[in-house]
Amino acid sequence: AAPTIDLWTGAPPESGFSARPLPMDKAPPVFMHNVDKPYLRVFRPAKSNGRAVLVIPGGAYIFISIDNEGAEVGQALAEQGYTVFVLVHRLPGEGWTNRTDVPLQDAQRAMRLIKSMAGTYGIASEQVSVLGFSAGGHLAATLITDFAQPVYAPRDAIDRLDASSRTAGLIYPVISMRMPDTHADSRKYLLGEKPDPALVARRSPAAHVGSQTPPTFLMHALDDP
């Protein structure tokens, strides 16, 4: 029931979208896929603390795990006073041209859009953080290390805003596309079957940490290597 906000006016960058079945049997309905129009789902607190969080669910870049890593997180953080924007981004394996940049295009636009609406939602534009899970943790890590990387042509005044994050939380994230220190499905669906080494390096955010990377909390699961 949370309201939604479209990321892009008109069609998003890139083309070639083609609906695909999930490569698994009996996938639950909360595994969202076939996203041709990315959007934010908004969870507002009863009383705002002036801060916002962009939440990016995981799903190995195959689907969006919108329930446990999206809606439930949004509700929990809203109860603590945060205004939460859950990102439903495009999936790179669904036919998009320039597939490796599609998720980052949506993440950058989401951060800029949230900052552009700061007054509407009673938040401070410099107090927007990002929280990502699994492959969503990879996208969040890519956002905080490559927030200024040009991945789409600016469309409007929103795209002149900074896409950086105040802080970040990476929960059991994929932070590299290099073998063997990666998640095989996330790598395959983001980069393709046999990616060029330069592309692997470009989308390995652990190697891109710099002086502008925000303070980051990193949490691994027990089964992580």
Short mmCIF file of N, CA and C in Angstrom, two decimals, residues 59-135:
data_model
loop_
_atom_site.label_atom_id
_atom_site.label_comp_id
_atom_site.label_asym_id
_atom_site.label_seq_id
_atom_site.Cartn_x
_atom_site.Cartn_y
_atom_site.Cartn_z
N GLY A 59 18.70 -9.93 -4.75
CA GLY A 59 18.05 -10.86 -5.67
C GLY A 59 18.97 -11.33 -6.77
N ALA A 60 20.28 -11.21 -6.57
CA ALA A 60 21.29 -11.70 -7.52
C ALA A 60 21.19 -11.04 -8.89
N TYR A 61 20.58 -9.87 -8.97
CA TYR A 61 20.32 -9.18 -10.24
C TYR A 61 19.41 -10.00 -11.14
N ILE A 62 18.70 -11.00 -10.54
CA ILE A 62 17.72 -11.80 -11.28
C ILE A 62 16.31 -11.32 -10.96
N PHE A 63 16.09 -10.94 -9.69
CA PHE A 63 14.80 -10.46 -9.23
C PHE A 63 15.03 -9.46 -8.11
N ILE A 64 13.97 -8.83 -7.64
CA ILE A 64 14.01 -7.90 -6.51
C ILE A 64 13.26 -8.55 -5.35
N SER A 65 13.98 -8.83 -4.25
CA SER A 65 13.36 -9.45 -3.08
C SER A 65 12.66 -8.37 -2.27
N ILE A 66 11.48 -7.98 -2.73
CA ILE A 66 10.83 -6.76 -2.27
C ILE A 66 10.26 -6.85 -0.86
N ASP A 67 10.04 -8.06 -0.35
CA ASP A 67 9.39 -8.19 0.96
C ASP A 67 10.37 -8.06 2.11
N ASN A 68 11.19 -9.10 2.34
CA ASN A 68 12.05 -9.10 3.54
C ASN A 68 13.18 -8.09 3.47
N GLU A 69 13.64 -7.74 2.26
CA GLU A 69 14.75 -6.79 2.13
C GLU A 69 14.28 -5.43 1.61
N GLY A 70 12.96 -5.26 1.55
CA GLY A 70 12.40 -4.01 1.05
C GLY A 70 11.31 -3.46 1.95
N ALA A 71 10.10 -4.01 1.81
CA ALA A 71 8.95 -3.47 2.55
C ALA A 71 9.12 -3.60 4.05
N GLU A 72 9.61 -4.76 4.51
CA GLU A 72 9.77 -4.94 5.96
C GLU A 72 10.82 -3.98 6.52
N VAL A 73 11.88 -3.77 5.77
CA VAL A 73 12.92 -2.82 6.19
C VAL A 73 12.36 -1.40 6.21
N GLY A 74 11.60 -1.06 5.16
CA GLY A 74 11.01 0.27 5.09
C GLY A 74 10.10 0.55 6.27
N GLN A 75 9.27 -0.42 6.62
CA GLN A 75 8.36 -0.24 7.75
C GLN A 75 9.13 -0.10 9.06
N ALA A 76 10.15 -0.94 9.24
CA ALA A 76 10.91 -0.91 10.50
C ALA A 76 11.65 0.42 10.67
N LEU A 77 12.26 0.91 9.60
CA LEU A 77 13.00 2.18 9.71
C LEU A 77 12.06 3.37 9.84
N ALA A 78 10.91 3.30 9.20
CA ALA A 78 9.93 4.38 9.34
C ALA A 78 9.46 4.50 10.79
N GLU A 79 9.36 3.39 11.48
CA GLU A 79 8.97 3.41 12.89
C GLU A 79 10.01 4.11 13.75
N GLN A 80 11.25 4.21 13.24
CA GLN A 80 12.32 4.90 13.96
C GLN A 80 12.47 6.36 13.52
N GLY A 81 11.58 6.81 12.65
CA GLY A 81 11.60 8.21 12.26
C GLY A 81 12.20 8.50 10.90
N TYR A 82 12.72 7.48 10.23
CA TYR A 82 13.35 7.68 8.92
C TYR A 82 12.28 7.67 7.82
N THR A 83 12.51 8.50 6.80
CA THR A 83 11.71 8.42 5.58
C THR A 83 12.45 7.47 4.64
N VAL A 84 11.78 6.42 4.21
CA VAL A 84 12.44 5.34 3.49
C VAL A 84 11.92 5.24 2.07
N PHE A 85 12.86 5.10 1.16
CA PHE A 85 12.55 4.94 -0.26
C PHE A 85 13.12 3.60 -0.72
N VAL A 86 12.27 2.64 -1.01
CA VAL A 86 12.71 1.32 -1.45
C VAL A 86 12.78 1.33 -2.98
N LEU A 87 13.94 0.96 -3.50
CA LEU A 87 14.18 1.02 -4.94
C LEU A 87 13.81 -0.29 -5.63
N VAL A 88 12.96 -0.18 -6.64
CA VAL A 88 12.70 -1.28 -7.56
C VAL A 88 13.37 -0.89 -8.87
N HIS A 89 14.57 -1.44 -9.08
CA HIS A 89 15.39 -1.03 -10.23
C HIS A 89 15.27 -2.04 -11.38
N ARG A 90 15.71 -1.62 -12.54
CA ARG A 90 15.72 -2.52 -13.69
C ARG A 90 16.78 -3.62 -13.51
N LEU A 91 16.49 -4.76 -14.07
CA LEU A 91 17.38 -5.92 -13.96
C LEU A 91 18.17 -6.08 -15.26
N PRO A 92 19.48 -6.19 -15.16
CA PRO A 92 20.34 -6.13 -16.35
C PRO A 92 20.13 -7.27 -17.34
N GLY A 93 19.62 -8.42 -16.88
CA GLY A 93 19.46 -9.55 -17.78
C GLY A 93 18.16 -9.57 -18.53
N GLU A 94 17.40 -8.49 -18.47
CA GLU A 94 16.09 -8.46 -19.13
C GLU A 94 16.14 -7.69 -20.45
N GLY A 95 17.24 -7.88 -21.18
CA GLY A 95 17.33 -7.39 -22.55
C GLY A 95 17.88 -6.00 -22.74
N TRP A 96 18.19 -5.30 -21.67
CA TRP A 96 18.62 -3.91 -21.80
C TRP A 96 19.97 -3.79 -22.50
N THR A 97 20.07 -2.80 -23.37
CA THR A 97 21.37 -2.43 -23.91
C THR A 97 22.22 -1.85 -22.79
N ASN A 98 23.53 -1.95 -22.92
CA ASN A 98 24.43 -1.43 -21.89
C ASN A 98 24.03 -1.94 -20.51
N ARG A 99 23.81 -3.24 -20.42
CA ARG A 99 23.21 -3.86 -19.24
C ARG A 99 23.94 -3.58 -17.94
N THR A 100 25.26 -3.47 -17.99
CA THR A 100 26.02 -3.33 -16.75
C THR A 100 25.83 -1.98 -16.08
N ASP A 101 25.36 -0.99 -16.83
CA ASP A 101 25.15 0.33 -16.25
C ASP A 101 23.72 0.57 -15.82
N VAL A 102 22.79 -0.28 -16.25
CA VAL A 102 21.37 -0.05 -15.99
C VAL A 102 21.05 0.07 -14.50
N PRO A 103 21.50 -0.86 -13.63
CA PRO A 103 21.18 -0.69 -12.20
C PRO A 103 21.76 0.59 -11.60
N LEU A 104 22.99 0.94 -11.97
CA LEU A 104 23.60 2.16 -11.43
C LEU A 104 22.89 3.40 -11.94
N GLN A 105 22.42 3.38 -13.17
CA GLN A 105 21.61 4.50 -13.67
C GLN A 105 20.43 4.75 -12.73
N ASP A 106 19.74 3.67 -12.39
CA ASP A 106 18.56 3.81 -11.53
C ASP A 106 18.94 4.23 -10.11
N ALA A 107 20.04 3.70 -9.58
CA ALA A 107 20.46 4.05 -8.23
C ALA A 107 20.88 5.52 -8.14
N GLN A 108 21.66 5.98 -9.11
CA GLN A 108 22.05 7.39 -9.12
C GLN A 108 20.82 8.29 -9.23
N ARG A 109 19.92 7.96 -10.15
CA ARG A 109 18.72 8.77 -10.33
C ARG A 109 17.87 8.76 -9.05
N ALA A 110 17.78 7.61 -8.40
CA ALA A 110 17.00 7.52 -7.16
C ALA A 110 17.56 8.46 -6.10
N MET A 111 18.88 8.45 -5.90
CA MET A 111 19.48 9.31 -4.90
C MET A 111 19.25 10.79 -5.24
N ARG A 112 19.40 11.13 -6.48
CA ARG A 112 19.17 12.52 -6.89
C ARG A 112 17.71 12.91 -6.74
N LEU A 113 16.81 12.01 -7.08
CA LEU A 113 15.38 12.29 -6.97
C LEU A 113 14.99 12.50 -5.51
N ILE A 114 15.49 11.65 -4.63
CA ILE A 114 15.19 11.81 -3.20
C ILE A 114 15.65 13.18 -2.71
N LYS A 115 16.86 13.57 -3.08
CA LYS A 115 17.38 14.87 -2.64
C LYS A 115 16.54 16.02 -3.21
N SER A 116 16.03 15.84 -4.43
CA SER A 116 15.22 16.90 -5.04
C SER A 116 13.88 17.07 -4.31
N MET A 117 13.44 16.02 -3.60
CA MET A 117 12.15 16.06 -2.90
C MET A 117 12.31 16.29 -1.40
N ALA A 118 13.50 16.72 -0.98
CA ALA A 118 13.78 16.85 0.45
C ALA A 118 12.75 17.74 1.15
N GLY A 119 12.41 18.87 0.56
CA GLY A 119 11.45 19.77 1.18
C GLY A 119 10.07 19.15 1.31
N THR A 120 9.66 18.40 0.31
CA THR A 120 8.35 17.75 0.33
C THR A 120 8.22 16.75 1.46
N TYR A 121 9.31 16.04 1.74
CA TYR A 121 9.26 14.97 2.73
C TYR A 121 9.85 15.37 4.08
N GLY A 122 10.24 16.63 4.25
CA GLY A 122 10.75 17.09 5.54
C GLY A 122 12.06 16.45 5.93
N ILE A 123 12.93 16.24 4.94
CA ILE A 123 14.24 15.66 5.21
C ILE A 123 15.32 16.63 4.76
N ALA A 124 16.52 16.44 5.28
CA ALA A 124 17.66 17.25 4.86
C ALA A 124 18.35 16.54 3.70
N SER A 125 18.60 17.26 2.62
CA SER A 125 19.17 16.63 1.44
C SER A 125 20.56 16.05 1.69
N GLU A 126 21.26 16.57 2.71
CA GLU A 126 22.59 16.05 3.03
C GLU A 126 22.52 14.88 4.01
N GLN A 127 21.31 14.45 4.37
CA GLN A 127 21.13 13.36 5.33
C GLN A 127 20.41 12.18 4.69
N VAL A 128 20.84 11.82 3.49
CA VAL A 128 20.27 10.67 2.80
C VAL A 128 21.32 9.57 2.75
N SER A 129 21.02 8.42 3.32
CA SER A 129 21.94 7.29 3.34
C SER A 129 21.40 6.17 2.44
N VAL A 130 22.22 5.15 2.25
CA VAL A 130 21.80 4.01 1.43
C VAL A 130 22.05 2.72 2.19
N LEU A 131 21.12 1.77 2.03
CA LEU A 131 21.20 0.47 2.69
C LEU A 131 20.89 -0.60 1.65
N GLY A 132 21.85 -1.51 1.41
CA GLY A 132 21.67 -2.52 0.38
C GLY A 132 21.93 -3.92 0.88
N PHE A 133 21.21 -4.88 0.32
CA PHE A 133 21.30 -6.28 0.71
C PHE A 133 21.76 -7.15 -0.45
N SER A 134 22.77 -7.98 -0.22
CA SER A 134 23.22 -8.96 -1.21
C SER A 134 23.59 -8.26 -2.53
N ALA A 135 22.94 -8.63 -3.64
CA ALA A 135 23.22 -7.92 -4.89
C ALA A 135 22.81 -6.46 -4.79
#
